[in-house]
GROMACS .gro file of C-alpha atoms in nm:
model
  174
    1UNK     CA    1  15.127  11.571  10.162
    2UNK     CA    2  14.796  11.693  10.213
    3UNK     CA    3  14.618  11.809   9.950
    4UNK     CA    4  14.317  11.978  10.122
    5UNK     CA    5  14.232  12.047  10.493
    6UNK     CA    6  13.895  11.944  10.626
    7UNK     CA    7  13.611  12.163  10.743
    8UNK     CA    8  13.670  12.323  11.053
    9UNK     CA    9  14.031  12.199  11.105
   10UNK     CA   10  14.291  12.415  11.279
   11UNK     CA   11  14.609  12.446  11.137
   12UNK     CA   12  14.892  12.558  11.270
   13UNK     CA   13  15.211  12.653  11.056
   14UNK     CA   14  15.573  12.725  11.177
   15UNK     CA   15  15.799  12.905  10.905
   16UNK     CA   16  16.137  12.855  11.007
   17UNK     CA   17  16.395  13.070  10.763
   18UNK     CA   18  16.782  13.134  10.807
   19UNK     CA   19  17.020  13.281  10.537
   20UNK     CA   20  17.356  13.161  10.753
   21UNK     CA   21  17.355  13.497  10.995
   22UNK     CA   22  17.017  13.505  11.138
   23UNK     CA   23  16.728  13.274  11.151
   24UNK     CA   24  16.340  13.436  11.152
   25UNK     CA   25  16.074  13.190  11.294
   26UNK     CA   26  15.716  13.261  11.278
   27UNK     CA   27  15.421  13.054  11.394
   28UNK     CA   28  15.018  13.107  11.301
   29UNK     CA   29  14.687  12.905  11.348
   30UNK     CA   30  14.434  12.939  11.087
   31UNK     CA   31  14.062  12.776  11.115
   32UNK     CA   32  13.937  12.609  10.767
   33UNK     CA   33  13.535  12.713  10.749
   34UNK     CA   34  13.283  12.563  10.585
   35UNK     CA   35  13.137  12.892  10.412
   36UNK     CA   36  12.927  12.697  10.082
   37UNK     CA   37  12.610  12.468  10.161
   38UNK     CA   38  12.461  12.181   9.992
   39UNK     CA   39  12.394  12.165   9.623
   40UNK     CA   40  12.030  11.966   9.482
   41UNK     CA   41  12.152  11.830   9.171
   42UNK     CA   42  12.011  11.629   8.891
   43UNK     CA   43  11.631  11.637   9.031
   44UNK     CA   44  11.428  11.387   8.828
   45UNK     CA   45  11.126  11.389   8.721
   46UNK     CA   46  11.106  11.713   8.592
   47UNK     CA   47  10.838  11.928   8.341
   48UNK     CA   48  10.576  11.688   8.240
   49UNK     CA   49  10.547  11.293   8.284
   50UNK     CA   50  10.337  11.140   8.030
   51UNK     CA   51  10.119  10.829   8.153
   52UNK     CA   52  10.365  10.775   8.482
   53UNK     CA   53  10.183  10.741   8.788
   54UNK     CA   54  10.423  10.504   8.952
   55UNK     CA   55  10.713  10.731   8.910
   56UNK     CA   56  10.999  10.748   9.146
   57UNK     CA   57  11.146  11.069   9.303
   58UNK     CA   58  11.550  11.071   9.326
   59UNK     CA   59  11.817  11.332   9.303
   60UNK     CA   60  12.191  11.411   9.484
   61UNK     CA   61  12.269  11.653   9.756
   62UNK     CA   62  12.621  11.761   9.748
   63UNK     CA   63  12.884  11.949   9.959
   64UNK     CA   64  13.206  12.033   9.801
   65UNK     CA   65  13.352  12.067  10.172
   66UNK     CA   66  13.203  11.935  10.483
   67UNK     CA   67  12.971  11.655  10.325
   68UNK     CA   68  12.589  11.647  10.371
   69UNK     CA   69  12.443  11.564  10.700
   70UNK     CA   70  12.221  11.276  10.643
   71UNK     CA   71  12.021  11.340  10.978
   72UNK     CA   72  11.904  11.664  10.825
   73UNK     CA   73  11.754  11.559  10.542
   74UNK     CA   74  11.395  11.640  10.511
   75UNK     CA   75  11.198  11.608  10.168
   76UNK     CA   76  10.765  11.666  10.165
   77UNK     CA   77  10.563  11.672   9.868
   78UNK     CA   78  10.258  11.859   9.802
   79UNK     CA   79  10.048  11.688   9.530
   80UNK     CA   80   9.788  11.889   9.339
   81UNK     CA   81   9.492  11.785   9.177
   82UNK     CA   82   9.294  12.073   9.066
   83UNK     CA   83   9.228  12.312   9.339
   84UNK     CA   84   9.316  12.056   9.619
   85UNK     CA   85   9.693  12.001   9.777
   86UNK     CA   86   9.778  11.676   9.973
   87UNK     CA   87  10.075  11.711  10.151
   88UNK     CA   88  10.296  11.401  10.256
   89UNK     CA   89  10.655  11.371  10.454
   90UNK     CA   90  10.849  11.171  10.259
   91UNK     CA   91  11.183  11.186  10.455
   92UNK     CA   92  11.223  11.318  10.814
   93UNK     CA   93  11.534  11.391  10.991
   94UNK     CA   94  11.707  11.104  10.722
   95UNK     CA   95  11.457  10.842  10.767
   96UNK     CA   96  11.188  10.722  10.479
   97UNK     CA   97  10.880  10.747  10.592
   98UNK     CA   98  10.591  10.506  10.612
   99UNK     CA   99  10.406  10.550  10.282
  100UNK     CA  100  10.706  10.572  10.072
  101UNK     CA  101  11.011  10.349   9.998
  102UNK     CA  102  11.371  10.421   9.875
  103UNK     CA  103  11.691  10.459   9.984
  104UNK     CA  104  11.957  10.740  10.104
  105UNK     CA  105  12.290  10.634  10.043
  106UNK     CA  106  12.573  10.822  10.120
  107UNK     CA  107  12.833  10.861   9.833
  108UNK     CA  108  13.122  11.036   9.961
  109UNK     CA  109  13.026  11.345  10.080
  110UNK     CA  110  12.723  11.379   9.853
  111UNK     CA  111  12.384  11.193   9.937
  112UNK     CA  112  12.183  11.007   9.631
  113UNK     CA  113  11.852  10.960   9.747
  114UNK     CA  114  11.594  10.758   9.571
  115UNK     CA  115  11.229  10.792   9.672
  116UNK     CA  116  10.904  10.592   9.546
  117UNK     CA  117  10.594  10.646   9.674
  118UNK     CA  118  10.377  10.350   9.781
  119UNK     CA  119  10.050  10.496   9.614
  120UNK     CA  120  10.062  10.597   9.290
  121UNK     CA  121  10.059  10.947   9.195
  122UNK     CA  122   9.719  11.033   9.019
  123UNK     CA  123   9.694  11.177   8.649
  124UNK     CA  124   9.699  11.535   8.614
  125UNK     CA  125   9.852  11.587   8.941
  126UNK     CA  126  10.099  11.873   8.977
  127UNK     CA  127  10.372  11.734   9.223
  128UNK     CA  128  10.620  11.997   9.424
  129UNK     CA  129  10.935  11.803   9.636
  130UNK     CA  130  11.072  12.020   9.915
  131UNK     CA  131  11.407  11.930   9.957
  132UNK     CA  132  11.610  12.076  10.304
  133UNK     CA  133  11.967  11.963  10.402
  134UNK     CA  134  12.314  12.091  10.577
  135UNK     CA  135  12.617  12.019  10.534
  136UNK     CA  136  12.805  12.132  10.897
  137UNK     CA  137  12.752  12.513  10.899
  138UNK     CA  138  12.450  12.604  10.637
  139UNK     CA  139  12.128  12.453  10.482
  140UNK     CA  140  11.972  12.427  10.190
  141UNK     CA  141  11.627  12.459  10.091
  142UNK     CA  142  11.555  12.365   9.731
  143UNK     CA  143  11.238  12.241   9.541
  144UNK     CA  144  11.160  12.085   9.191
  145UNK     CA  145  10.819  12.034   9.031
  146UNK     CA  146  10.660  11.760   8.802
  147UNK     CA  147  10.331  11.698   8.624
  148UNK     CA  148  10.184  11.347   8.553
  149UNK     CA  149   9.931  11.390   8.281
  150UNK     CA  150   9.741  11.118   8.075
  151UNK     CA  151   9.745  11.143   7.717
  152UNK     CA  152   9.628  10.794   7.655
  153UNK     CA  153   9.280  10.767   7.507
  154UNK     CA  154   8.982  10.571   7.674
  155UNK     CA  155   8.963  10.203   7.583
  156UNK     CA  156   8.622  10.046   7.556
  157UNK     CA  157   8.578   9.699   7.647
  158UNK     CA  158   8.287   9.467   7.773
  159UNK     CA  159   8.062   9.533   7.450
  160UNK     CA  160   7.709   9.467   7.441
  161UNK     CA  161   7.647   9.298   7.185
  162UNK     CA  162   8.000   9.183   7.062
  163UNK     CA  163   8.156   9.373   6.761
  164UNK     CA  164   8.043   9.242   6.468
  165UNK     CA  165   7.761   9.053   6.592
  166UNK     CA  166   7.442   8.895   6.422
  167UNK     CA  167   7.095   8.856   6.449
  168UNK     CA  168   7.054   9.097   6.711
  169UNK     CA  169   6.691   9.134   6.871
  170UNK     CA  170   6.510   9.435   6.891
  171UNK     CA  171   6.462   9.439   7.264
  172UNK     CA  172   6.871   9.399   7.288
  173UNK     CA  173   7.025   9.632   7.575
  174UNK     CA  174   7.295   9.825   7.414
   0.00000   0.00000   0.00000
């Protein structure tokens, strides 16, 4: 037995019903739409990333009916860094694109999709990811946000003259 019909199936049902006098038949087609589109679920990074410029991008895209179409995928980012916006194309038409790495793996009629960009992201960057996808009748256009801030404090190094050093002449370059 069946225990759901696909996306955009026809079905056709006879009824066939006799009580020993008289038998009533009745036949109808139905069409099973695909009326709900694509989900974006568990989006990560989100809020603010402390000290992560290297971070990678992934989240699902899911379809309760007809299944996402992987050649529709399209995800762009648009980094900020004070009061100027880089965009990049991260995935186009379902295919990584150069400047990034990942994967898009289809797990059954979701899509996980894993992205990591080859440059790092820069600190105190606002990032946006654009996220656009159908399943076999609608599309959805989603985004999600992150922040990568550095909270670490300078470190000094190369000292002139050494901590804790001696004898130190007056004409010393400090």
């Amino acid at each position: 037995a069946l225990d759901r019909f696909d996306s955009f199936e026809t079905v056709d049902i006879n009824v066939v019903a006799t009580d020993g006098v008289s038998t009533f038949n009745k036949s109808f087609t139905f069409r099973i739409e695909d009326t709900i589109p694509p989900v974006i679920e568990s989006p990560a990074p989100s809020g603010t990333i402390d000290n992560a410029p290297d971070t990678s991008i992934l989240f699902r895209l899911t379809d309760k009916q007809s299944g996402v179409d992987e050649s529709s995928v399209i995800v762009t980012l648009s980094v900020e860094i004070g009061s100027v916006i880089t965009g990049y194309n991260a995935v186009l038409l379902g295919v990584i694109q150069p400047g990034f790495s990942g994967s898009i793996t289809k797990n059954g009629n979701d899509l996980d999709v894993f992205l990591t960009k080859d440059d790092d992201f820069e600190s105190d960057s606002i990032v946006r990811v654009d996220i656009q996808a159908q399943d076999e009748a609608n599309t959805v256009d989603g985004y999600f946000t992150f922040e990568v801030i550095d909270n670490k404090a300078p470190i000094i190094t190369n000292l002139v003259p050494s901590p804790n050093s001696i004898n130190i002449a007056e004409t010393s370059t400090i």
